[in-house]
Amino acid sequence: SQQGEEDPQALSIQEGENATMNCSYKTSINNLQWYRQNSGRGLVHLILIRSNEREKHSGRLRVTLDTSKKSSSLLITASRAADTASYFCATATNQAGTALIFGKGTTLSVSS
Amino acid sequence: EPEVTQTPSHQVTQMGQEVILRCVPISNHLYFYWYRQILGQKVEFLVSFYNNEISEKSEIFDDQFSVERPDGSNFTLKIRSTKLEDSAMYFCASIGFRLGDEQFFGPGTRLTVL
């Protein structure tokens, strides 16, 4: 079983539309983090949501967390071509150590 | 803004050779990590390091791998005898004062083993 699985695997939208990506996980978590990765580049931290939080906002990003369903969603509003990238969720468990467990990611393509 | 840096950005080596990947975490951060990402796959945890010792490691981190913090700023990952399947992007990350806070990642080192 995999921790932190995103869906869809790929998403294509037009500029100005909203993009929603979902992440499911299997074990208890301390927090869940979303990252962006442009092709062949590093990981850029977007937002962290703790297990006792339900929603967080950062600019055009909105993240929700439902611990009862073990799921999270990332919403990017009014998307831009520059948002084209892969998006990963990563969970930090409640166990000792805080290694992040990443999902396979959603590849977002925003066309102008 | 402080950032994690990694060198080199790209390393090409022959199978069986030793490589050392270098990272400079954010100053005053206390927890350090190495991850890798094989092309087209997800990011995988290798090892975490705190207080000058390994705090956690994955199954990937076998005897061929070692980490070191030789001074107050550098954090290195050594692969003793590289294999073809070690080809990947290697990311260093660090966390500040509290466990559970954001992990800041470096830009990565692309390792190619021929």
JSON list of C-alpha atoms in Angstrom, two decimals:
[
{"chain": "A", "resi": 1, "resn": "SER", "atom": "CA", "xyz": [0.00, 0.00, 0.00]},
{"chain": "A", "resi": 2, "resn": "GLN", "atom": "CA", "xyz": [1.18, 3.48, -0.76]},
{"chain": "A", "resi": 3, "resn": "GLN", "atom": "CA", "xyz": [1.10, 6.56, 1.43]},
{"chain": "A", "resi": 4, "resn": "GLY", "atom": "CA", "xyz": [0.20, 9.83, -0.23]},
{"chain": "A", "resi": 5, "resn": "GLU", "atom": "CA", "xyz": [-1.35, 8.97, -3.55]},
{"chain": "A", "resi": 6, "resn": "GLU", "atom": "CA", "xyz": [-2.48, 11.84, -5.72]},
{"chain": "A", "resi": 7, "resn": "ASP", "atom": "CA", "xyz": [-5.14, 11.93, -8.31]},
{"chain": "A", "resi": 8, "resn": "PRO", "atom": "CA", "xyz": [-5.53, 12.67, -11.07]},
{"chain": "A", "resi": 9, "resn": "GLN", "atom": "CA", "xyz": [-2.12, 11.64, -12.38]},
{"chain": "A", "resi": 10, "resn": "ALA", "atom": "CA", "xyz": [-2.40, 14.31, -15.07]},
{"chain": "A", "resi": 11, "resn": "LEU", "atom": "CA", "xyz": [-4.56, 17.39, -15.45]},
{"chain": "A", "resi": 12, "resn": "SER", "atom": "CA", "xyz": [-4.82, 19.77, -18.40]},
{"chain": "A", "resi": 13, "resn": "ILE", "atom": "CA", "xyz": [-6.68, 23.05, -18.10]},
{"chain": "A", "resi": 14, "resn": "GLN", "atom": "CA", "xyz": [-6.89, 26.49, -19.64]},
{"chain": "A", "resi": 15, "resn": "GLU", "atom": "CA", "xyz": [-5.48, 29.62, -18.05]},
{"chain": "A", "resi": 16, "resn": "GLY", "atom": "CA", "xyz": [-7.95, 31.15, -15.66]},
{"chain": "A", "resi": 17, "resn": "GLU", "atom": "CA", "xyz": [-9.55, 27.85, -14.70]},
{"chain": "A", "resi": 18, "resn": "ASN", "atom": "CA", "xyz": [-9.22, 26.28, -11.30]},
{"chain": "A", "resi": 19, "resn": "ALA", "atom": "CA", "xyz": [-7.19, 23.12, -10.75]},
{"chain": "A", "resi": 20, "resn": "THR", "atom": "CA", "xyz": [-7.97, 20.62, -8.02]},
{"chain": "A", "resi": 21, "resn": "MET", "atom": "CA", "xyz": [-5.63, 17.84, -7.03]},
{"chain": "A", "resi": 22, "resn": "ASN", "atom": "CA", "xyz": [-6.37, 15.22, -4.42]},
{"chain": "A", "resi": 23, "resn": "CYS", "atom": "CA", "xyz": [-4.16, 13.20, -2.14]},
{"chain": "A", "resi": 24, "resn": "SER", "atom": "CA", "xyz": [-5.01, 10.14, -0.08]},
{"chain": "A", "resi": 25, "resn": "TYR", "atom": "CA", "xyz": [-2.91, 8.53, 2.59]},
{"chain": "A", "resi": 26, "resn": "LYS", "atom": "CA", "xyz": [-3.16, 5.49, 4.80]},
{"chain": "A", "resi": 27, "resn": "THR", "atom": "CA", "xyz": [-1.53, 6.06, 8.18]},
{"chain": "A", "resi": 28, "resn": "SER", "atom": "CA", "xyz": [-1.95, 8.69, 10.88]},
{"chain": "A", "resi": 29, "resn": "ILE", "atom": "CA", "xyz": [-0.11, 11.89, 10.15]},
{"chain": "A", "resi": 30, "resn": "ASN", "atom": "CA", "xyz": [1.35, 14.83, 12.00]},
{"chain": "A", "resi": 31, "resn": "ASN", "atom": "CA", "xyz": [1.12, 17.08, 8.98]},
{"chain": "A", "resi": 32, "resn": "LEU", "atom": "CA", "xyz": [0.74, 17.04, 5.22]},
{"chain": "A", "resi": 33, "resn": "GLN", "atom": "CA", "xyz": [2.76, 19.20, 2.88]},
{"chain": "A", "resi": 34, "resn": "TRP", "atom": "CA", "xyz": [2.34, 20.11, -0.77]},
{"chain": "A", "resi": 35, "resn": "TYR", "atom": "CA", "xyz": [5.29, 20.68, -3.08]},
{"chain": "A", "resi": 36, "resn": "ARG", "atom": "CA", "xyz": [5.69, 21.83, -6.65]},
{"chain": "A", "resi": 37, "resn": "GLN", "atom": "CA", "xyz": [8.37, 20.58, -9.01]},
{"chain": "A", "resi": 38, "resn": "ASN", "atom": "CA", "xyz": [9.09, 22.04, -12.39]},
{"chain": "A", "resi": 39, "resn": "SER", "atom": "CA", "xyz": [10.45, 19.54, -14.86]},
{"chain": "A", "resi": 40, "resn": "GLY", "atom": "CA", "xyz": [13.86, 18.30, -13.77]},
{"chain": "A", "resi": 41, "resn": "ARG", "atom": "CA", "xyz": [14.13, 20.87, -11.02]},
{"chain": "A", "resi": 42, "resn": "GLY", "atom": "CA", "xyz": [13.99, 20.98, -7.24]},
{"chain": "A", "resi": 43, "resn": "LEU", "atom": "CA", "xyz": [11.03, 20.78, -4.90]},
{"chain": "A", "resi": 44, "resn": "VAL", "atom": "CA", "xyz": [9.40, 24.03, -3.89]},
{"chain": "A", "resi": 45, "resn": "HIS", "atom": "CA", "xyz": [7.44, 23.99, -0.65]},
{"chain": "A", "resi": 46, "resn": "LEU", "atom": "CA", "xyz": [3.92, 25.33, -1.13]},
{"chain": "A", "resi": 47, "resn": "ILE", "atom": "CA", "xyz": [1.98, 24.82, 2.05]},
{"chain": "A", "resi": 48, "resn": "LEU", "atom": "CA", "xyz": [1.88, 22.74, 5.24]},
{"chain": "A", "resi": 49, "resn": "ILE", "atom": "CA", "xyz": [-1.33, 21.75, 6.97]},
{"chain": "A", "resi": 50, "resn": "ARG", "atom": "CA", "xyz": [-1.29, 20.15, 10.40]},
{"chain": "A", "resi": 51, "resn": "SER", "atom": "CA", "xyz": [-3.48, 17.25, 11.45]},
{"chain": "A", "resi": 52, "resn": "ASN", "atom": "CA", "xyz": [-5.61, 19.52, 13.66]},
{"chain": "A", "resi": 53, "resn": "GLU", "atom": "CA", "xyz": [-6.29, 21.96, 10.81]},
{"chain": "A", "resi": 54, "resn": "ARG", "atom": "CA", "xyz": [-8.99, 21.61, 8.19]},
{"chain": "A", "resi": 55, "resn": "GLU", "atom": "CA", "xyz": [-8.17, 24.33, 5.69]},
{"chain": "A", "resi": 56, "resn": "LYS", "atom": "CA", "xyz": [-5.35, 26.70, 4.86]},
{"chain": "A", "resi": 57, "resn": "HIS", "atom": "CA", "xyz": [-4.93, 29.41, 2.29]},
{"chain": "A", "resi": 58, "resn": "SER", "atom": "CA", "xyz": [-1.85, 30.90, 0.70]},
{"chain": "A", "resi": 59, "resn": "GLY", "atom": "CA", "xyz": [-2.41, 33.31, -2.15]},
{"chain": "A", "resi": 60, "resn": "ARG", "atom": "CA", "xyz": [-4.17, 31.39, -4.91]},
{"chain": "A", "resi": 61, "resn": "LEU", "atom": "CA", "xyz": [-3.72, 28.10, -3.10]},
{"chain": "A", "resi": 62, "resn": "ARG", "atom": "CA", "xyz": [-6.27, 26.47, -0.86]},
{"chain": "A", "resi": 63, "resn": "VAL", "atom": "CA", "xyz": [-5.56, 23.22, 0.92]},
{"chain": "A", "resi": 64, "resn": "THR", "atom": "CA", "xyz": [-8.05, 21.12, 2.81]},
{"chain": "A", "resi": 65, "resn": "LEU", "atom": "CA", "xyz": [-7.45, 18.17, 5.07]},
{"chain": "A", "resi": 66, "resn": "ASP", "atom": "CA", "xyz": [-9.97, 15.54, 6.11]},
{"chain": "A", "resi": 67, "resn": "THR", "atom": "CA", "xyz": [-8.31, 13.23, 8.62]},
{"chain": "A", "resi": 68, "resn": "SER", "atom": "CA", "xyz": [-11.41, 11.04, 8.90]},
{"chain": "A", "resi": 69, "resn": "LYS", "atom": "CA", "xyz": [-11.13, 10.25, 5.19]},
{"chain": "A", "resi": 70, "resn": "LYS", "atom": "CA", "xyz": [-7.34, 10.46, 5.21]},
{"chain": "A", "resi": 71, "resn": "SER", "atom": "CA", "xyz": [-7.40, 12.82, 2.27]},
{"chain": "A", "resi": 72, "resn": "SER", "atom": "CA", "xyz": [-6.29, 16.29, 1.26]},
{"chain": "A", "resi": 73, "resn": "SER", "atom": "CA", "xyz": [-6.93, 18.52, -1.70]},
{"chain": "A", "resi": 74, "resn": "LEU", "atom": "CA", "xyz": [-4.98, 21.32, -3.28]},
{"chain": "A", "resi": 75, "resn": "LEU", "atom": "CA", "xyz": [-6.94, 23.94, -5.19]},
{"chain": "A", "resi": 76, "resn": "ILE", "atom": "CA", "xyz": [-5.17, 26.43, -7.42]},
{"chain": "A", "resi": 77, "resn": "THR", "atom": "CA", "xyz": [-7.50, 29.22, -8.43]},
{"chain": "A", "resi": 78, "resn": "ALA", "atom": "CA", "xyz": [-7.23, 31.32, -11.58]},
{"chain": "A", "resi": 79, "resn": "SER", "atom": "CA", "xyz": [-4.41, 29.18, -12.92]},
{"chain": "A", "resi": 80, "resn": "ARG", "atom": "CA", "xyz": [-1.60, 30.60, -15.02]},
{"chain": "A", "resi": 81, "resn": "ALA", "atom": "CA", "xyz": [0.73, 29.01, -17.55]},
{"chain": "A", "resi": 82, "resn": "ALA", "atom": "CA", "xyz": [3.49, 29.38, -14.96]},
{"chain": "A", "resi": 83, "resn": "ASP", "atom": "CA", "xyz": [1.60, 26.95, -12.69]},
{"chain": "A", "resi": 84, "resn": "THR", "atom": "CA", "xyz": [2.49, 24.16, -15.12]},
{"chain": "A", "resi": 85, "resn": "ALA", "atom": "CA", "xyz": [4.44, 21.66, -12.99]},
{"chain": "A", "resi": 86, "resn": "SER", "atom": "CA", "xyz": [4.14, 18.46, -11.02]},
{"chain": "A", "resi": 87, "resn": "TYR", "atom": "CA", "xyz": [2.50, 18.70, -7.62]},
{"chain": "A", "resi": 88, "resn": "PHE", "atom": "CA", "xyz": [3.23, 16.28, -4.81]},
{"chain": "A", "resi": 89, "resn": "CYS", "atom": "CA", "xyz": [1.71, 15.73, -1.44]},
{"chain": "A", "resi": 90, "resn": "ALA", "atom": "CA", "xyz": [3.97, 14.46, 1.32]},
{"chain": "A", "resi": 91, "resn": "THR", "atom": "CA", "xyz": [2.99, 13.22, 4.73]},
{"chain": "A", "resi": 92, "resn": "ALA", "atom": "CA", "xyz": [4.89, 13.28, 7.99]},
{"chain": "A", "resi": 93, "resn": "THR", "atom": "CA", "xyz": [3.71, 10.50, 10.29]},
{"chain": "A", "resi": 94, "resn": "ASN", "atom": "CA", "xyz": [3.22, 10.57, 14.01]},
{"chain": "A", "resi": 95, "resn": "GLN", "atom": "CA", "xyz": [5.99, 8.05, 14.49]},
{"chain": "A", "resi": 96, "resn": "ALA", "atom": "CA", "xyz": [9.44, 9.02, 15.64]},
{"chain": "A", "resi": 97, "resn": "GLY", "atom": "CA", "xyz": [11.33, 10.81, 12.93]},
{"chain": "A", "resi": 98, "resn": "THR", "atom": "CA", "xyz": [9.78, 13.07, 10.38]},
{"chain": "A", "resi": 99, "resn": "ALA", "atom": "CA", "xyz": [10.73, 11.55, 7.05]},
{"chain": "A", "resi": 100, "resn": "LEU", "atom": "CA", "xyz": [8.30, 12.73, 4.41]},
{"chain": "A", "resi": 101, "resn": "ILE", "atom": "CA", "xyz": [6.49, 10.12, 2.37]},
{"chain": "A", "resi": 102, "resn": "PHE", "atom": "CA", "xyz": [5.71, 11.41, -1.08]},
{"chain": "A", "resi": 103, "resn": "GLY", "atom": "CA", "xyz": [2.99, 10.48, -3.51]},
{"chain": "A", "resi": 104, "resn": "LYS", "atom": "CA", "xyz": [3.55, 9.98, -7.21]},
{"chain": "A", "resi": 105, "resn": "GLY", "atom": "CA", "xyz": [2.30, 13.44, -8.02]},
{"chain": "A", "resi": 106, "resn": "THR", "atom": "CA", "xyz": [-0.12, 15.16, -10.35]},
{"chain": "A", "resi": 107, "resn": "THR", "atom": "CA", "xyz": [1.23, 16.69, -13.53]},
{"chain": "A", "resi": 108, "resn": "LEU", "atom": "CA", "xyz": [-0.59, 19.93, -14.23]},
{"chain": "A", "resi": 109, "resn": "SER", "atom": "CA", "xyz": [-0.53, 21.54, -17.66]},
{"chain": "A", "resi": 110, "resn": "VAL", "atom": "CA", "xyz": [-1.99, 25.02, -18.00]},
{"chain": "A", "resi": 111, "resn": "SER", "atom": "CA", "xyz": [-2.32, 26.28, -21.53]},
{"chain": "A", "resi": 112, "resn": "SER", "atom": "CA", "xyz": [-2.74, 29.89, -22.51]},
{"chain": "B", "resi": 1, "resn": "GLU", "atom": "CA", "xyz": [15.97, 34.32, 1.95]},
{"chain": "B", "resi": 2, "resn": "PRO", "atom": "CA", "xyz": [17.96, 31.38, 3.35]},
{"chain": "B", "resi": 3, "resn": "GLU", "atom": "CA", "xyz": [18.04, 28.31, 1.15]},
{"chain": "B", "resi": 4, "resn": "VAL", "atom": "CA", "xyz": [19.49, 24.83, 1.00]},
{"chain": "B", "resi": 5, "resn": "THR", "atom": "CA", "xyz": [22.28, 24.53, -1.54]},
{"chain": "B", "resi": 6, "resn": "GLN", "atom": "CA", "xyz": [23.70, 21.41, -3.17]},
{"chain": "B", "resi": 7, "resn": "THR", "atom": "CA", "xyz": [26.79, 20.67, -5.19]},
{"chain": "B", "resi": 8, "resn": "PRO", "atom": "CA", "xyz": [27.42, 19.55, -7.81]},
{"chain": "B", "resi": 9, "resn": "SER", "atom": "CA", "xyz": [24.26, 20.10, -9.81]},
{"chain": "B", "resi": 10, "resn": "HIS", "atom": "CA", "xyz": [25.13, 17.17, -12.06]},
{"chain": "B", "resi": 11, "resn": "GLN", "atom": "CA", "xyz": [27.61, 14.35, -11.49]},
{"chain": "B", "resi": 12, "resn": "VAL", "atom": "CA", "xyz": [28.51, 11.67, -13.99]},
{"chain": "B", "resi": 13, "resn": "THR", "atom": "CA", "xyz": [30.43, 8.66, -12.74]},
{"chain": "B", "resi": 14, "resn": "GLN", "atom": "CA", "xyz": [31.40, 5.18, -13.76]},
{"chain": "B", "resi": 15, "resn": "MET", "atom": "CA", "xyz": [29.81, 2.15, -12.14]},
{"chain": "B", "resi": 16, "resn": "GLY", "atom": "CA", "xyz": [31.76, 1.08, -9.09]},
{"chain": "B", "resi": 17, "resn": "GLN", "atom": "CA", "xyz": [33.16, 4.51, -8.37]},
{"chain": "B", "resi": 18, "resn": "GLU", "atom": "CA", "xyz": [32.59, 6.41, -5.15]},
{"chain": "B", "resi": 19, "resn": "VAL", "atom": "CA", "xyz": [30.68, 9.68, -5.21]},
{"chain": "B", "resi": 20, "resn": "ILE", "atom": "CA", "xyz": [30.13, 12.32, -2.56]},
{"chain": "B", "resi": 21, "resn": "LEU", "atom": "CA", "xyz": [27.18, 14.62, -2.84]},
{"chain": "B", "resi": 22, "resn": "ARG", "atom": "CA", "xyz": [27.32, 17.82, -0.83]},
{"chain": "B", "resi": 23, "resn": "CYS", "atom": "CA", "xyz": [24.67, 19.91, 0.81]},
{"chain": "B", "resi": 24, "resn": "VAL", "atom": "CA", "xyz": [24.70, 23.08, 2.86]},
{"chain": "B", "resi": 25, "resn": "PRO", "atom": "CA", "xyz": [21.48, 23.18, 4.90]},
{"chain": "B", "resi": 26, "resn": "ILE", "atom": "CA", "xyz": [19.90, 26.37, 6.09]},
{"chain": "B", "resi": 27, "resn": "SER", "atom": "CA", "xyz": [21.91, 27.90, 8.88]},
{"chain": "B", "resi": 28, "resn": "ASN", "atom": "CA", "xyz": [20.65, 27.01, 12.37]},
{"chain": "B", "resi": 29, "resn": "HIS", "atom": "CA", "xyz": [18.56, 24.13, 11.08]},
{"chain": "B", "resi": 30, "resn": "LEU", "atom": "CA", "xyz": [18.93, 21.02, 13.16]},
{"chain": "B", "resi": 31, "resn": "TYR", "atom": "CA", "xyz": [17.45, 18.14, 11.19]},
{"chain": "B", "resi": 32, "resn": "PHE", "atom": "CA", "xyz": [18.81, 17.01, 7.84]},
{"chain": "B", "resi": 33, "resn": "TYR", "atom": "CA", "xyz": [17.55, 14.60, 5.23]},
{"chain": "B", "resi": 34, "resn": "TRP", "atom": "CA", "xyz": [18.50, 12.97, 1.98]},
{"chain": "B", "resi": 35, "resn": "TYR", "atom": "CA", "xyz": [15.91, 11.88, -0.55]},
{"chain": "B", "resi": 36, "resn": "ARG", "atom": "CA", "xyz": [16.22, 10.58, -4.07]},
{"chain": "B", "resi": 37, "resn": "GLN", "atom": "CA", "xyz": [13.99, 10.62, -7.13]},
{"chain": "B", "resi": 38, "resn": "ILE", "atom": "CA", "xyz": [14.56, 8.19, -9.95]},
{"chain": "B", "resi": 39, "resn": "LEU", "atom": "CA", "xyz": [13.52, 9.72, -13.25]},
{"chain": "B", "resi": 40, "resn": "GLY", "atom": "CA", "xyz": [9.76, 9.68, -13.61]},
{"chain": "B", "resi": 41, "resn": "GLN", "atom": "CA", "xyz": [9.18, 8.24, -10.17]},
{"chain": "B", "resi": 42, "resn": "LYS", "atom": "CA", "xyz": [8.27, 9.63, -6.80]},
{"chain": "B", "resi": 43, "resn": "VAL", "atom": "CA", "xyz": [10.59, 11.11, -4.23]},
{"chain": "B", "resi": 44, "resn": "GLU", "atom": "CA", "xyz": [11.89, 8.49, -1.80]},
{"chain": "B", "resi": 45, "resn": "PHE", "atom": "CA", "xyz": [13.30, 9.03, 1.67]},
{"chain": "B", "resi": 46, "resn": "LEU", "atom": "CA", "xyz": [16.84, 7.79, 2.28]},
{"chain": "B", "resi": 47, "resn": "VAL", "atom": "CA", "xyz": [18.04, 8.98, 5.67]},
{"chain": "B", "resi": 48, "resn": "SER", "atom": "CA", "xyz": [17.55, 11.56, 8.38]},
{"chain": "B", "resi": 49, "resn": "PHE", "atom": "CA", "xyz": [20.26, 13.00, 10.60]},
{"chain": "B", "resi": 50, "resn": "TYR", "atom": "CA", "xyz": [20.09, 14.81, 13.89]},
{"chain": "B", "resi": 51, "resn": "ASN", "atom": "CA", "xyz": [22.59, 15.62, 16.59]},
{"chain": "B", "resi": 52, "resn": "ASN", "atom": "CA", "xyz": [25.43, 14.11, 14.57]},
{"chain": "B", "resi": 53, "resn": "GLU", "atom": "CA", "xyz": [23.85, 10.73, 14.10]},
{"chain": "B", "resi": 54, "resn": "ILE", "atom": "CA", "xyz": [21.40, 8.94, 11.87]},
{"chain": "B", "resi": 55, "resn": "SER", "atom": "CA", "xyz": [17.92, 9.10, 13.35]},
{"chain": "B", "resi": 56, "resn": "GLU", "atom": "CA", "xyz": [16.08, 7.13, 10.69]},
{"chain": "B", "resi": 57, "resn": "LYS", "atom": "CA", "xyz": [16.88, 5.37, 7.45]},
{"chain": "B", "resi": 58, "resn": "SER", "atom": "CA", "xyz": [14.97, 3.56, 4.77]},
{"chain": "B", "resi": 59, "resn": "GLU", "atom": "CA", "xyz": [15.57, 0.17, 3.20]},
{"chain": "B", "resi": 60, "resn": "ILE", "atom": "CA", "xyz": [17.26, 1.92, 0.29]},
{"chain": "B", "resi": 61, "resn": "PHE", "atom": "CA", "xyz": [19.98, 3.24, 2.58]},
{"chain": "B", "resi": 62, "resn": "ASP", "atom": "CA", "xyz": [22.14, 0.14, 2.71]},
{"chain": "B", "resi": 63, "resn": "ASP", "atom": "CA", "xyz": [25.82, -0.30, 3.53]},
{"chain": "B", "resi": 64, "resn": "GLN", "atom": "CA", "xyz": [26.82, 1.42, 0.30]},
{"chain": "B", "resi": 65, "resn": "PHE", "atom": "CA", "xyz": [25.51, 4.70, 1.63]},
{"chain": "B", "resi": 66, "resn": "SER", "atom": "CA", "xyz": [26.83, 6.88, 4.41]},
{"chain": "B", "resi": 67, "resn": "VAL", "atom": "CA", "xyz": [26.22, 10.40, 5.63]},
{"chain": "B", "resi": 68, "resn": "GLU", "atom": "CA", "xyz": [28.42, 12.82, 7.45]},
{"chain": "B", "resi": 69, "resn": "ARG", "atom": "CA", "xyz": [28.35, 16.31, 8.80]},
{"chain": "B", "resi": 70, "resn": "PRO", "atom": "CA", "xyz": [32.08, 17.03, 8.76]},
{"chain": "B", "resi": 71, "resn": "ASP", "atom": "CA", "xyz": [31.79, 20.61, 9.94]},
{"chain": "B", "resi": 72, "resn": "GLY", "atom": "CA", "xyz": [29.15, 23.07, 11.06]},
{"chain": "B", "resi": 73, "resn": "SER", "atom": "CA", "xyz": [27.75, 23.69, 7.62]},
{"chain": "B", "resi": 74, "resn": "ASN", "atom": "CA", "xyz": [28.18, 20.77, 5.21]},
{"chain": "B", "resi": 75, "resn": "PHE", "atom": "CA", "xyz": [26.09, 17.61, 5.09]},
{"chain": "B", "resi": 76, "resn": "THR", "atom": "CA", "xyz": [27.31, 14.90, 2.72]},
{"chain": "B", "resi": 77, "resn": "LEU", "atom": "CA", "xyz": [25.99, 11.70, 1.20]},
{"chain": "B", "resi": 78, "resn": "LYS", "atom": "CA", "xyz": [28.54, 9.17, 0.08]},
{"chain": "B", "resi": 79, "resn": "ILE", "atom": "CA", "xyz": [27.86, 6.24, -2.19]},
{"chain": "B", "resi": 80, "resn": "ARG", "atom": "CA", "xyz": [30.82, 3.87, -1.96]},
{"chain": "B", "resi": 81, "resn": "SER", "atom": "CA", "xyz": [30.43, 1.80, -5.10]},
{"chain": "B", "resi": 82, "resn": "THR", "atom": "CA", "xyz": [27.84, 3.20, -7.44]},
{"chain": "B", "resi": 83, "resn": "LYS", "atom": "CA", "xyz": [25.46, 1.01, -9.39]},
{"chain": "B", "resi": 84, "resn": "LEU", "atom": "CA", "xyz": [23.50, 1.83, -12.52]},
{"chain": "B", "resi": 85, "resn": "GLU", "atom": "CA", "xyz": [20.32, 1.93, -10.46]},
{"chain": "B", "resi": 86, "resn": "ASP", "atom": "CA", "xyz": [21.75, 4.69, -8.28]},
{"chain": "B", "resi": 87, "resn": "SER", "atom": "CA", "xyz": [21.17, 7.09, -11.15]},
{"chain": "B", "resi": 88, "resn": "ALA", "atom": "CA", "xyz": [18.67, 9.58, -9.80]},
{"chain": "B", "resi": 89, "resn": "MET", "atom": "CA", "xyz": [18.17, 13.10, -8.54]},
{"chain": "B", "resi": 90, "resn": "TYR", "atom": "CA", "xyz": [19.32, 13.39, -4.94]},
{"chain": "B", "resi": 91, "resn": "PHE", "atom": "CA", "xyz": [17.74, 16.02, -2.74]},
{"chain": "B", "resi": 92, "resn": "CYS", "atom": "CA", "xyz": [18.92, 17.34, 0.58]},
{"chain": "B", "resi": 93, "resn": "ALA", "atom": "CA", "xyz": [16.41, 18.88, 2.98]},
{"chain": "B", "resi": 94, "resn": "SER", "atom": "CA", "xyz": [16.47, 20.50, 6.39]},
{"chain": "B", "resi": 95, "resn": "ILE", "atom": "CA", "xyz": [14.07, 21.47, 9.14]},
{"chain": "B", "resi": 96, "resn": "GLY", "atom": "CA", "xyz": [14.40, 24.19, 11.75]},
{"chain": "B", "resi": 97, "resn": "PHE", "atom": "CA", "xyz": [13.67, 23.98, 15.39]},
{"chain": "B", "resi": 98, "resn": "ARG", "atom": "CA", "xyz": [10.62, 21.81, 15.65]},
{"chain": "B", "resi": 99, "resn": "LEU", "atom": "CA", "xyz": [9.91, 18.44, 14.18]},
{"chain": "B", "resi": 100, "resn": "GLY", "atom": "CA", "xyz": [6.91, 18.64, 11.92]},
{"chain": "B", "resi": 101, "resn": "ASP", "atom": "CA", "xyz": [7.72, 21.97, 10.36]},
{"chain": "B", "resi": 102, "resn": "GLU", "atom": "CA", "xyz": [8.29, 22.59, 6.70]},
{"chain": "B", "resi": 103, "resn": "GLN", "atom": "CA", "xyz": [11.12, 20.69, 5.08]},
{"chain": "B", "resi": 104, "resn": "PHE", "atom": "CA", "xyz": [13.08, 22.94, 2.78]},
{"chain": "B", "resi": 105, "resn": "PHE", "atom": "CA", "xyz": [14.66, 21.17, -0.14]},
{"chain": "B", "resi": 106, "resn": "GLY", "atom": "CA", "xyz": [17.78, 21.97, -2.11]},
{"chain": "B", "resi": 107, "resn": "PRO", "atom": "CA", "xyz": [17.79, 22.09, -5.91]},
{"chain": "B", "resi": 108, "resn": "GLY", "atom": "CA", "xyz": [19.13, 18.55, -6.15]},
{"chain": "B", "resi": 109, "resn": "THR", "atom": "CA", "xyz": [22.13, 16.77, -7.64]},
{"chain": "B", "resi": 110, "resn": "ARG", "atom": "CA", "xyz": [21.50, 14.72, -10.73]},
{"chain": "B", "resi": 111, "resn": "LEU", "atom": "CA", "xyz": [23.67, 11.60, -10.51]},
{"chain": "B", "resi": 112, "resn": "THR", "atom": "CA", "xyz": [24.26, 9.63, -13.68]},
{"chain": "B", "resi": 113, "resn": "VAL", "atom": "CA", "xyz": [26.02, 6.28, -13.34]},
{"chain": "B", "resi": 114, "resn": "LEU", "atom": "CA", "xyz": [27.39, 4.86, -16.58]}
]
